[in-house]
CSV table of C-alpha atoms in Angstrom, one decimal:
chain,number,residue,atom,x,y,z
A,1,MET,CA,0.0,0.0,0.0
A,2,ILE,CA,1.1,3.6,-0.7
A,3,ARG,CA,-0.1,6.5,1.4
A,4,THR,CA,0.3,10.2,0.9
A,5,GLU,CA,0.2,12.5,3.8
A,6,ASN,CA,-0.7,16.1,3.3
A,7,VAL,CA,1.5,16.4,0.2
A,8,PHE,CA,2.1,19.9,-1.2
A,9,LYS,CA,4.0,20.6,-4.4
A,10,SER,CA,4.8,24.0,-5.8
A,11,PHE,CA,6.8,25.2,-8.8
A,12,GLY,CA,7.8,28.7,-8.0
A,13,GLU,CA,4.7,30.6,-7.2
A,14,ALA,CA,2.4,28.0,-8.7
A,15,GLU,CA,0.9,25.6,-6.1
A,16,ILE,CA,0.1,22.4,-8.1
A,17,LEU,CA,-0.9,20.1,-5.2
A,18,LYS,CA,-2.5,21.4,-2.1
A,19,GLY,CA,-2.4,18.9,0.7
A,20,ILE,CA,-3.1,15.5,-0.9
A,21,SER,CA,-3.8,12.8,1.7
A,22,THR,CA,-4.9,9.5,0.2
A,23,GLU,CA,-4.2,5.8,0.0
A,24,PHE,CA,-3.5,3.4,-2.9
A,25,TYR,CA,-4.3,-0.2,-2.0
A,26,SER,CA,-2.6,-3.5,-2.9
A,27,GLY,CA,-4.4,-5.8,-5.3
A,28,GLN,CA,-6.5,-3.0,-6.6
A,29,THR,CA,-6.3,-0.7,-9.6
A,30,ASN,CA,-6.1,2.8,-8.1
A,31,LEU,CA,-7.1,5.5,-10.6
A,32,ILE,CA,-6.1,9.1,-10.4
A,33,ILE,CA,-8.5,11.1,-12.6
A,34,GLY,CA,-9.0,14.7,-13.2
A,35,ARG,CA,-9.0,17.4,-15.9
A,36,SER,CA,-5.9,18.4,-17.7
A,37,GLY,CA,-3.7,20.5,-15.3
A,38,ALA,CA,-5.4,19.1,-12.2
A,39,GLY,CA,-2.0,17.8,-10.9
A,40,LYS,CA,-2.3,14.1,-11.8
A,41,THR,CA,1.1,13.7,-13.5
A,42,VAL,CA,2.8,15.7,-10.8
A,43,LEU,CA,1.2,13.4,-8.2
A,44,LEU,CA,2.4,10.3,-10.1
A,45,LYS,CA,5.9,11.7,-10.4
A,46,LEU,CA,5.9,12.4,-6.7
A,47,LEU,CA,4.8,8.8,-6.0
A,48,VAL,CA,7.7,7.4,-8.1
A,49,GLY,CA,10.2,9.8,-6.8
A,50,LEU,CA,10.9,11.7,-10.0
A,51,LEU,CA,9.9,14.9,-8.0
A,52,SER,CA,10.1,15.7,-4.4
A,53,PRO,CA,7.1,17.2,-2.5
A,54,THR,CA,7.4,20.7,-1.2
A,55,SER,CA,6.0,19.4,2.1
A,56,GLY,CA,4.3,16.3,3.3
A,57,ASN,CA,5.2,12.6,3.2
A,58,ILE,CA,4.7,9.5,1.0
A,59,TRP,CA,4.7,6.1,2.6
A,60,TYR,CA,5.4,2.8,0.9
A,61,ASN,CA,3.9,0.6,3.5
A,62,ASP,CA,5.9,1.7,6.5
A,63,VAL,CA,8.8,3.2,4.6
A,64,ASP,CA,9.1,7.0,4.5
A,65,PHE,CA,9.7,7.3,0.7
A,66,CYS,CA,10.6,11.0,0.7
A,67,ASN,CA,13.4,10.7,3.2
A,68,LEU,CA,15.3,7.6,1.9
A,69,ASN,CA,18.9,7.8,1.1
A,70,LYS,CA,19.9,7.1,-2.5
A,71,LYS,CA,20.8,3.5,-1.9
A,72,ASP,CA,17.5,2.7,-0.2
A,73,LEU,CA,15.6,4.7,-2.8
A,74,ARG,CA,17.2,2.5,-5.6
A,75,ALA,CA,16.3,-0.6,-3.6
A,76,ILE,CA,12.7,0.4,-3.5
A,77,ARG,CA,12.7,1.4,-7.1
A,78,MET,CA,13.7,-2.1,-8.1
A,79,LYS,CA,10.2,-3.1,-6.8
A,80,VAL,CA,8.6,-0.5,-9.0
A,81,GLY,CA,7.5,-0.8,-12.6
A,82,MET,CA,6.3,2.1,-14.6
A,83,LEU,CA,4.5,2.4,-17.9
A,84,PHE,CA,5.1,5.8,-19.4
A,85,GLN,CA,2.5,7.8,-21.5
A,86,ALA,CA,4.8,7.6,-24.6
A,87,SER,CA,6.1,4.1,-23.5
A,88,ALA,CA,9.7,5.4,-23.1
A,89,LEU,CA,11.1,2.4,-24.9
A,90,PHE,CA,14.8,2.6,-25.7
A,91,ASP,CA,14.5,3.1,-29.5
A,92,SER,CA,18.0,1.8,-30.4
A,93,MET,CA,17.2,-1.5,-28.7
A,94,THR,CA,15.0,-4.3,-29.9
A,95,VAL,CA,11.9,-5.3,-28.0
A,96,GLU,CA,13.8,-8.2,-26.3
A,97,GLN,CA,16.7,-5.9,-25.3
A,98,ASN,CA,14.2,-3.4,-23.9
A,99,ILE,CA,12.6,-6.0,-21.7
A,100,ARG,CA,15.9,-7.6,-20.8
A,101,PHE,CA,17.5,-4.3,-19.8
A,102,PRO,CA,16.4,-4.5,-16.1
A,103,LEU,CA,17.4,-8.2,-15.9
A,104,ASP,CA,20.8,-7.4,-17.4
A,105,MET,CA,21.3,-4.5,-14.9
A,106,PHE,CA,20.1,-6.1,-11.7
A,107,THR,CA,20.1,-9.8,-11.9
A,108,ASN,CA,22.7,-12.6,-12.3
A,109,MET,CA,20.5,-14.7,-14.4
A,110,THR,CA,22.0,-16.8,-17.2
A,111,LYS,CA,21.2,-15.8,-20.8
A,112,LYS,CA,18.7,-18.6,-21.1
A,113,GLU,CA,16.9,-17.6,-17.9
A,114,LYS,CA,16.7,-14.1,-19.1
A,115,LEU,CA,15.3,-15.1,-22.5
A,116,ASP,CA,12.8,-17.4,-20.8
A,117,ARG,CA,11.7,-14.5,-18.6
A,118,VAL,CA,11.5,-12.1,-21.5
A,119,ASN,CA,9.4,-14.6,-23.4
A,120,TYR,CA,7.1,-15.2,-20.4
A,121,CYS,CA,6.5,-11.4,-20.1
A,122,LEU,CA,5.9,-11.1,-23.8
A,123,GLU,CA,3.5,-14.0,-23.6
A,124,ARG,CA,1.8,-12.3,-20.6
A,125,VAL,CA,1.1,-9.3,-22.8
A,126,SER,CA,0.1,-11.4,-25.8
A,127,LEU,CA,3.1,-10.3,-27.9
A,128,GLU,CA,4.9,-13.5,-28.7
A,129,GLY,CA,7.5,-13.4,-31.5
A,130,VAL,CA,8.3,-9.8,-31.7
A,131,ASN,CA,11.6,-10.1,-29.8
A,132,ASP,CA,13.7,-8.8,-32.7
A,133,LYS,CA,11.6,-5.9,-33.7
A,134,TYR,CA,12.6,-2.3,-32.9
A,135,PRO,CA,10.0,-0.1,-31.1
A,136,SER,CA,9.7,2.0,-34.3
A,137,GLU,CA,8.5,-1.1,-36.1
A,138,THR,CA,5.6,-1.7,-33.7
A,139,SER,CA,2.2,0.0,-33.3
A,140,GLY,CA,1.3,2.3,-30.4
A,141,GLY,CA,-0.7,-0.5,-28.7
A,142,MET,CA,2.2,-2.9,-29.1
A,143,GLN,CA,4.6,-0.3,-27.6
A,144,LYS,CA,2.3,0.0,-24.6
A,145,ARG,CA,2.3,-3.7,-24.1
A,146,VAL,CA,6.1,-3.9,-24.5
A,147,GLY,CA,6.2,-1.1,-21.9
A,148,ILE,CA,4.0,-3.2,-19.6
A,149,ALA,CA,6.2,-6.3,-20.2
A,150,ARG,CA,9.3,-4.3,-19.3
A,151,ALA,CA,7.6,-2.9,-16.2
A,152,ILE,CA,6.7,-6.3,-14.9
A,153,VAL,CA,9.9,-8.1,-15.8
A,154,LEU,CA,11.4,-7.8,-12.3
A,155,ASP,CA,8.1,-8.8,-10.6
A,156,PRO,CA,7.3,-5.3,-9.2
A,157,ILE,CA,5.2,-4.8,-6.1
A,158,TYR,CA,4.1,-1.4,-7.3
A,159,LEU,CA,3.0,-0.6,-10.9
A,160,PHE,CA,2.5,2.9,-12.1
A,161,CYS,CA,0.9,3.8,-15.4
A,162,ASP,CA,0.8,7.3,-16.8
A,163,GLU,CA,-2.1,7.6,-19.2
A,164,PRO,CA,-1.9,4.0,-20.5
A,165,ASN,CA,-4.7,4.5,-23.0
A,166,SER,CA,-3.6,7.8,-24.5
A,167,GLY,CA,-3.4,7.6,-28.3
A,168,LEU,CA,-5.0,4.2,-28.5
A,169,ASP,CA,-8.3,3.2,-30.1
A,170,PRO,CA,-11.1,2.1,-27.8
A,171,LYS,CA,-10.6,-1.6,-28.4
A,172,THR,CA,-6.9,-1.6,-27.8
A,173,SER,CA,-7.6,0.5,-24.7
A,174,ILE,CA,-9.8,-2.2,-23.3
A,175,VAL,CA,-7.1,-4.8,-24.0
A,176,ILE,CA,-4.5,-2.7,-22.1
A,177,ASP,CA,-7.0,-2.0,-19.2
A,178,GLU,CA,-7.7,-5.7,-18.9
A,179,LEU,CA,-4.1,-6.6,-19.0
A,180,ILE,CA,-3.3,-4.1,-16.2
A,181,ARG,CA,-6.2,-5.4,-14.1
A,182,SER,CA,-5.3,-9.0,-14.5
A,183,ILE,CA,-1.7,-8.4,-13.6
A,184,THR,CA,-2.7,-6.5,-10.6
A,185,GLU,CA,-5.1,-9.2,-9.3
A,186,GLU,CA,-2.8,-12.0,-10.2
A,187,LYS,CA,0.3,-10.6,-8.5
A,188,GLN,CA,-1.7,-8.6,-5.8
A,189,ILE,CA,0.4,-5.5,-6.5
A,190,THR,CA,-0.4,-1.9,-5.9
A,191,THR,CA,-1.3,-0.4,-9.2
A,192,VAL,CA,-1.7,3.4,-9.7
A,193,ILE,CA,-3.0,4.6,-13.0
A,194,ASN,CA,-3.2,8.2,-14.1
A,195,THR,CA,-6.0,8.5,-16.6
A,196,HIS,CA,-8.9,10.5,-18.0
A,197,ASP,CA,-10.2,7.6,-20.0
A,198,MET,CA,-13.8,7.1,-19.0
A,199,ASN,CA,-13.9,3.4,-20.0
A,200,SER,CA,-11.0,2.7,-17.6
A,201,VAL,CA,-12.9,4.5,-14.8
A,202,MET,CA,-16.0,2.4,-15.3
A,203,GLU,CA,-14.2,-0.9,-16.0
A,204,ILE,CA,-11.2,-1.1,-13.7
A,205,GLY,CA,-11.6,1.7,-11.1
A,206,ASP,CA,-11.4,-0.2,-7.8
A,207,ASN,CA,-10.2,2.9,-6.0
A,208,ILE,CA,-10.7,6.3,-7.8
A,209,ILE,CA,-9.3,9.6,-6.7
A,210,LEU,CA,-10.5,12.7,-8.5
A,211,LEU,CA,-8.1,15.6,-8.4
A,212,HIS,CA,-9.4,19.1,-9.0
A,213,GLN,CA,-7.2,22.2,-8.8
A,214,GLY,CA,-4.6,20.3,-6.8
A,215,GLU,CA,-7.0,18.8,-4.2
A,216,VAL,CA,-8.8,15.5,-3.8
A,217,ALA,CA,-12.3,16.4,-4.8
A,218,TRP,CA,-13.8,12.9,-4.6
A,219,ARG,CA,-12.9,9.4,-3.8
A,220,GLY,CA,-14.8,6.2,-4.4
A,221,ASN,CA,-15.0,3.2,-6.8
A,222,LYS,CA,-16.5,2.5,-10.2
A,223,THR,CA,-20.0,1.7,-8.9
A,224,GLU,CA,-20.1,4.8,-6.8
A,225,VAL,CA,-19.2,7.0,-9.7
A,226,LEU,CA,-22.7,6.6,-11.2
A,227,GLU,CA,-24.5,7.4,-8.1
A,228,SER,CA,-22.4,10.2,-6.8
A,229,GLU,CA,-23.9,13.7,-6.6
A,230,ASN,CA,-20.5,15.4,-6.4
A,231,GLN,CA,-20.8,18.1,-8.9
A,232,ILE,CA,-17.1,18.2,-9.9
A,233,LEU,CA,-17.1,14.5,-10.5
A,234,ARG,CA,-20.3,14.8,-12.6
A,235,ASP,CA,-19.0,17.7,-14.6
A,236,PHE,CA,-15.8,15.7,-15.3
A,237,ILE,CA,-17.2,12.2,-16.0
A,238,PHE,CA,-20.4,13.2,-17.8
A,239,ALA,CA,-19.0,16.1,-19.6
A,240,SER,CA,-20.7,15.2,-22.9
A,241,PRO,CA,-24.6,15.0,-23.3
A,242,PHE,CA,-24.1,11.5,-24.8
A,243,LEU,CA,-22.5,10.3,-21.5
A,244,GLN,CA,-25.2,12.0,-19.5
A,245,ARG,CA,-27.9,10.1,-21.4
A,246,LEU,CA,-26.0,6.9,-20.8
A,247,ARG,CA,-25.8,7.6,-17.1
A,248,ASP,CA,-29.5,8.4,-16.9
A,249,THR,CA,-30.4,5.1,-18.8
A,250,ALA,CA,-28.1,3.1,-16.5
A,251,LEU,CA,-29.7,4.6,-13.4
A,252,GLU,CA,-33.2,4.0,-14.7
A,253,LYS,CA,-32.3,0.3,-15.1
B,1,MET,CA,26.1,35.0,-18.3
B,2,GLY,CA,25.8,36.4,-14.8
B,3,ILE,CA,28.0,35.1,-12.0
B,4,SER,CA,25.0,33.5,-10.2
B,5,LYS,CA,24.1,31.6,-13.4
B,6,PHE,CA,27.7,30.5,-13.7
B,7,LEU,CA,27.8,29.3,-10.1
B,8,TYR,CA,24.4,27.5,-10.6
B,9,HIS,CA,25.8,25.5,-13.5
B,10,LEU,CA,29.1,24.8,-11.8
B,11,GLY,CA,27.3,23.5,-8.7
B,12,ARG,CA,25.0,21.3,-10.8
B,13,TYR,CA,27.9,20.0,-12.8
B,14,VAL,CA,29.8,19.1,-9.6
B,15,LEU,CA,26.7,17.4,-8.2
B,16,MET,CA,26.2,15.4,-11.4
B,17,MET,CA,29.8,14.3,-11.4
B,18,ARG,CA,29.6,13.4,-7.7
B,19,THR,CA,26.5,11.2,-8.4
B,20,ALA,CA,28.3,9.7,-11.4
B,21,ILE,CA,31.2,8.5,-9.4
B,22,ALA,CA,29.4,5.6,-7.7
B,23,ARG,CA,29.7,1.8,-7.6
B,24,PRO,CA,28.1,0.4,-10.7
B,25,GLU,CA,24.9,-1.6,-10.3
B,26,LYS,CA,26.4,-4.2,-12.7
B,27,LEU,CA,30.0,-4.0,-13.8
B,28,SER,CA,29.5,-6.0,-17.0
B,29,MET,CA,26.8,-3.5,-18.2
B,30,TYR,CA,29.2,-0.6,-17.6
B,31,TYR,CA,32.0,-2.5,-19.2
B,32,ARG,CA,29.9,-3.2,-22.3
B,33,GLU,CA,28.8,0.4,-22.5
B,34,THR,CA,32.4,1.6,-22.2
B,35,LEU,CA,33.5,-0.7,-25.0
B,36,ARG,CA,30.7,0.7,-27.2
B,37,GLN,CA,31.7,4.2,-26.4
B,38,MET,CA,35.4,3.4,-27.1
B,39,ASN,CA,34.3,2.2,-30.5
B,40,ASP,CA,32.1,5.3,-31.2
B,41,ILE,CA,34.6,7.8,-30.0
B,42,GLY,CA,37.8,6.1,-31.1
B,43,ILE,CA,37.1,4.2,-34.3
B,44,GLY,CA,34.4,6.6,-35.3
B,45,SER,CA,36.8,9.6,-35.1
B,46,LEU,CA,39.9,8.0,-36.7
B,47,VAL,CA,39.3,9.3,-40.2
B,48,ILE,CA,38.5,12.9,-39.3
B,49,VAL,CA,41.4,13.1,-36.8
B,50,GLY,CA,43.8,11.5,-39.3
B,51,LEU,CA,42.8,13.8,-42.1
B,52,ILE,CA,43.2,16.9,-40.0
B,53,ALA,CA,46.5,15.7,-38.7
B,54,VAL,CA,47.9,15.2,-42.2
B,55,PHE,CA,47.1,18.8,-43.0
B,56,ILE,CA,48.3,20.2,-39.7
B,57,GLY,CA,51.7,18.7,-40.3
B,58,ALA,CA,51.7,19.7,-44.0
B,59,VAL,CA,50.7,23.3,-43.3
B,60,THR,CA,53.2,23.7,-40.5
B,61,ALA,CA,56.0,22.4,-42.7
B,62,VAL,CA,55.1,24.7,-45.6
B,63,GLN,CA,54.6,27.7,-43.4
B,64,PHE,CA,57.9,27.3,-41.5
B,65,ALA,CA,59.7,26.7,-44.8
B,66,TYR,CA,58.4,30.0,-46.0
B,67,GLN,CA,59.2,31.8,-42.8
B,68,LEU,CA,62.8,30.4,-42.6
B,69,GLU,CA,63.5,31.1,-46.3
B,70,GLY,CA,66.6,33.3,-46.6
B,71,SER,CA,67.4,33.0,-42.9
B,72,PHE,CA,70.5,31.4,-41.3
B,73,VAL,CA,68.4,28.8,-39.6
B,74,PRO,CA,69.2,25.3,-41.0
B,75,ARG,CA,66.5,23.7,-43.1
B,76,TYR,CA,66.4,20.5,-41.0
B,77,TYR,CA,64.9,22.7,-38.2
B,78,ILE,CA,61.6,22.4,-40.1
B,79,GLY,CA,61.3,18.8,-39.2
B,80,TYR,CA,62.1,19.6,-35.6
B,81,ILE,CA,59.5,22.4,-35.5
B,82,VAL,CA,56.8,20.2,-37.1
B,83,ARG,CA,57.5,17.5,-34.5
B,84,ASP,CA,57.5,19.7,-31.4
B,85,SER,CA,54.6,22.0,-32.4
B,86,THR,CA,52.4,19.0,-33.2
B,87,ILE,CA,53.3,17.1,-30.1
B,88,ILE,CA,53.1,19.9,-27.7
B,89,GLU,CA,50.2,21.9,-29.1
B,90,LEU,CA,48.6,21.2,-32.4
B,91,ALA,CA,47.9,17.4,-32.1
B,92,PRO,CA,46.2,17.6,-28.7
B,93,THR,CA,44.5,20.9,-29.0
B,94,ILE,CA,43.3,20.8,-32.6
B,95,SER,CA,42.3,17.2,-32.4
B,96,CYS,CA,40.3,17.8,-29.1
B,97,LEU,CA,38.7,20.9,-30.5
B,98,VAL,CA,37.5,18.8,-33.5
B,99,LEU,CA,36.5,16.0,-31.2
B,100,ALA,CA,34.5,18.4,-29.1
B,101,GLY,CA,32.6,19.2,-32.2
B,102,LYS,CA,32.1,15.6,-33.4
B,103,VAL,CA,31.9,13.6,-30.1
B,104,GLY,CA,30.7,16.4,-27.8
B,105,SER,CA,27.7,17.3,-29.8
B,106,ASN,CA,26.9,13.7,-30.4
B,107,ILE,CA,27.0,13.0,-26.6
B,108,ALA,CA,24.9,16.0,-25.8
B,109,ALA,CA,22.3,15.1,-28.4
B,110,GLU,CA,22.2,11.4,-27.4
B,111,ILE,CA,21.7,12.1,-23.7
B,112,GLY,CA,19.4,15.1,-24.3
B,113,GLY,CA,17.3,12.9,-26.6
B,114,MET,CA,17.1,10.3,-23.9
B,115,ARG,CA,16.0,12.9,-21.4
B,116,GLN,CA,13.3,14.3,-23.7
B,117,LYS,CA,11.9,10.8,-24.5
B,118,GLU,CA,11.8,10.0,-20.8
B,119,HIS,CA,14.4,7.2,-21.2
B,120,ILE,CA,16.3,8.6,-18.3
B,121,ASP,CA,13.2,8.8,-16.1
B,122,ALA,CA,12.5,5.2,-17.1
B,123,MET,CA,16.0,4.1,-16.0
B,124,GLU,CA,15.8,6.1,-12.8
B,125,ILE,CA,12.5,4.3,-11.9
B,126,MET,CA,14.1,1.0,-12.6
B,127,GLY,CA,16.7,1.9,-10.0
B,128,VAL,CA,19.6,2.8,-12.3
B,129,ASN,CA,22.0,5.5,-11.3
B,130,THR,CA,21.6,7.3,-14.6
B,131,ALA,CA,24.3,9.9,-14.0
B,132,ALA,CA,26.8,7.0,-13.5
B,133,TYR,CA,25.5,4.8,-16.3
B,134,LEU,CA,25.3,7.6,-18.9
B,135,VAL,CA,28.4,9.6,-17.9
B,136,MET,CA,31.1,7.3,-16.6
B,137,PRO,CA,31.4,4.9,-19.5
B,138,LYS,CA,31.7,7.9,-21.9
B,139,VAL,CA,34.4,9.5,-19.6
B,140,ILE,CA,36.4,6.3,-19.2
B,141,ALA,CA,36.2,5.5,-22.9
B,142,ALA,CA,37.3,9.0,-23.8
B,143,LEU,CA,40.2,8.9,-21.3
B,144,PHE,CA,41.4,5.7,-22.9
B,145,VAL,CA,40.8,6.5,-26.5
B,146,ILE,CA,41.5,10.2,-27.0
B,147,PRO,CA,45.1,10.1,-25.8
B,148,MET,CA,45.6,7.3,-28.4
B,149,LEU,CA,43.9,9.4,-31.1
B,150,VAL,CA,46.1,12.4,-30.2
B,151,ALA,CA,49.3,10.3,-30.3
B,152,LEU,CA,48.2,9.0,-33.6
B,153,ALA,CA,47.5,12.5,-34.8
B,154,ALA,CA,50.9,13.6,-33.8
B,155,PHE,CA,52.5,10.8,-35.7
B,156,ILE,CA,50.4,11.4,-38.8
B,157,SER,CA,51.2,15.1,-38.6
B,158,ILE,CA,54.9,14.4,-38.7
B,159,ILE,CA,54.3,12.2,-41.8
B,160,GLY,CA,52.1,15.0,-43.2
B,161,GLY,CA,55.0,17.4,-42.7
B,162,TYR,CA,57.3,15.0,-44.5
B,163,LEU,CA,54.8,14.6,-47.5
B,164,ALA,CA,54.5,18.3,-47.8
B,165,SER,CA,58.2,19.1,-47.7
B,166,VAL,CA,60.3,16.2,-49.1
B,167,PRO,CA,58.4,15.2,-52.3
B,168,THR,CA,57.9,18.9,-53.2
B,169,GLY,CA,61.6,19.6,-52.9
B,170,LEU,CA,61.5,21.9,-49.9
B,171,MET,CA,64.2,19.8,-48.3
B,172,SER,CA,65.7,16.4,-48.6
B,173,ASP,CA,64.6,13.2,-46.9
B,174,ALA,CA,67.8,13.2,-44.8
B,175,GLU,CA,67.2,16.8,-43.6
B,176,TYR,CA,63.6,16.2,-42.5
B,177,VAL,CA,64.5,13.0,-40.7
B,178,LEU,CA,67.5,14.7,-39.0
B,179,GLY,CA,65.2,17.5,-37.9
B,180,VAL,CA,62.6,15.1,-36.5
B,181,ARG,CA,65.3,13.3,-34.5
B,182,SER,CA,66.9,16.4,-33.2
B,183,PHE,CA,66.5,18.0,-29.7
B,184,PHE,CA,63.9,15.5,-28.6
B,185,GLU,CA,62.6,16.0,-25.1
B,186,GLN,CA,60.6,13.3,-23.5
B,187,ARG,CA,58.6,15.6,-21.3
B,188,ASN,CA,56.9,17.0,-24.4
B,189,ILE,CA,55.3,13.6,-24.9
B,190,THR,CA,54.2,13.7,-21.2
B,191,MET,CA,52.7,17.2,-21.8
B,192,MET,CA,50.8,15.9,-24.9
B,193,PHE,CA,49.3,13.1,-22.9
B,194,VAL,CA,48.4,15.4,-19.9
B,195,LYS,CA,46.7,17.7,-22.3
B,196,SER,CA,44.8,15.0,-24.1
B,197,LEU,CA,43.6,13.5,-20.8
B,198,VAL,CA,42.4,16.8,-19.5
B,199,PHE,CA,40.8,17.8,-22.8
B,200,ALA,CA,39.1,14.4,-23.0
B,201,PHE,CA,37.7,14.8,-19.5
B,202,ILE,CA,36.4,18.3,-20.3
B,203,LEU,CA,34.8,17.5,-23.6
B,204,THR,CA,32.9,14.4,-22.4
B,205,THR,CA,31.8,15.8,-19.0
B,206,VAL,CA,30.7,19.2,-20.3
B,207,SER,CA,28.8,17.5,-23.2
B,208,CYS,CA,27.2,15.0,-20.8
B,209,TYR,CA,26.1,17.9,-18.5
B,210,GLN,CA,24.6,19.8,-21.4
B,211,GLY,CA,22.6,16.7,-22.5
B,212,TYR,CA,21.7,15.5,-19.0
B,213,TYR,CA,19.9,18.6,-18.0
B,214,VAL,CA,18.3,19.5,-21.3
B,215,LYS,CA,14.7,20.8,-21.0
B,216,GLY,CA,12.1,21.7,-23.6
B,217,GLY,CA,12.0,20.5,-27.2
B,218,SER,CA,14.1,20.1,-30.3
B,219,ILE,CA,15.3,23.8,-30.3
B,220,GLU,CA,16.6,23.3,-26.7
B,221,LEU,CA,18.2,20.0,-27.7
B,222,GLY,CA,20.0,21.8,-30.6
B,223,ARG,CA,21.1,24.6,-28.3
B,224,ALA,CA,22.4,22.0,-25.8
B,225,SER,CA,24.4,20.4,-28.5
B,226,THR,CA,25.8,23.7,-29.6
B,227,ASN,CA,26.6,24.7,-26.0
B,228,ALA,CA,28.4,21.4,-25.5
B,229,VAL,CA,30.8,22.3,-28.3
B,230,VAL,CA,31.2,26.0,-27.5
B,231,PHE,CA,31.8,25.5,-23.7
B,232,SER,CA,34.0,22.5,-24.3
B,233,ASP,CA,36.1,24.5,-26.8
B,234,ILE,CA,36.4,27.5,-24.5
B,235,LEU,CA,37.4,25.3,-21.5
B,236,ILE,CA,39.8,23.3,-23.6
B,237,LEU,CA,41.6,26.5,-24.7
B,238,LEU,CA,41.6,27.7,-21.1
B,239,ALA,CA,43.0,24.4,-19.8
B,240,ASP,CA,45.6,24.5,-22.6
B,241,TYR,CA,46.8,27.8,-21.4
B,242,LEU,CA,46.9,26.7,-17.8
B,243,ILE,CA,48.8,23.4,-18.6
B,244,ALA,CA,51.3,25.4,-20.7
B,245,ILE,CA,52.0,27.7,-17.7
B,246,ILE,CA,52.2,24.8,-15.3
B,247,LEU,CA,54.3,22.4,-17.4
B,248,THR,CA,56.7,24.7,-19.1
């Protein structure tokens, strides 16, 4: 479990996060949602340690994440996997080399063991046989799946995904969502997803946090989303008349 | 650039280097990366360094032949002047200025591109010490390879001087060889290697720094690449002057 405690983050005069206190649970897909500029990416970067909070604390179970020395921080990071919005695959390496990179860097596995592990991860994301392709030779959806394969190759306890559905068609988005959910449930890991994809909210939102102007405006799960009277949530989720009609129909049923 | 900005960059450079000097996560990965960099910096620069060295030697020989014409200075001195000027100054300095342009801009663009595409963030989250992994193999490779390139450049320059003066009739083969073999001082070789080591360190670390902290888009990446060359060149010339004062 990850817990934030009164986290503030400012860039110069601009206060981006204003006292975020929340929890992200193990075995659940925790979603951070909110409009553009609400502070979602900043919160995600704080959670993985790419930024430091101006004040407040972040706890990984009982470990004070913000006050770790570099050695302990790296030790924790080896338990972290992250899927970036643009996948962040090393473009001069093949798919196999990308996924193998953390194994090369941190394990003493033999070549065969590494290859088996890479193939297992590729199989897990339904991408067998693309080992020798370069990222530029694969589609956006495939790159996301390779990103997930690389993120899970060291068996992380914490998985972070920054807008995993951005730039993907609805069908591929569903595949990616399902993949993340199944990995989360199978490995009982803490998954935190930063998204504004409504399908993800409705399908995999076990624990949803709505950020609005740097504050937590609402918290709940996918079933509570439909029933909530929170105006900020309603304005965000049901922004289009089409979605409003869908919601009304769902509630009538 | 204001003094505060200079101190800001200096401090950040020192912090980057302090982080870079750390125990590698996996020695074999660093070793492999160092070999790759040695190939890129060394083999990749052989042609340009060799080509420039030929002309350095040739021009030095022709220029001094012209300057000494009609004087009482013996002709064989041209060989001696070509040898010493290339060993002491021209081979290390010109080669490293050229390498700052070729290797330095390449390093800044490579690391800067990785920063912009979030590759560095991805490595950080994996637990990799990115400052160490991206900087140290390049520095170590440069410290090994650039002195070799400079030594080769000095050798080729002397041959270039020969080609420009003997076949063209400026002097005889015996005169040039006599000049090259006259008044040899071993400490000049030491100075050449000291210079090439210092210049190699400057051009790689300054370029890594420019790339590592790049922000923004392609315009900033281009600017970082240019800055890598400009600042490396300025610092190389400054270091050249300081080494000349200290070692002569």
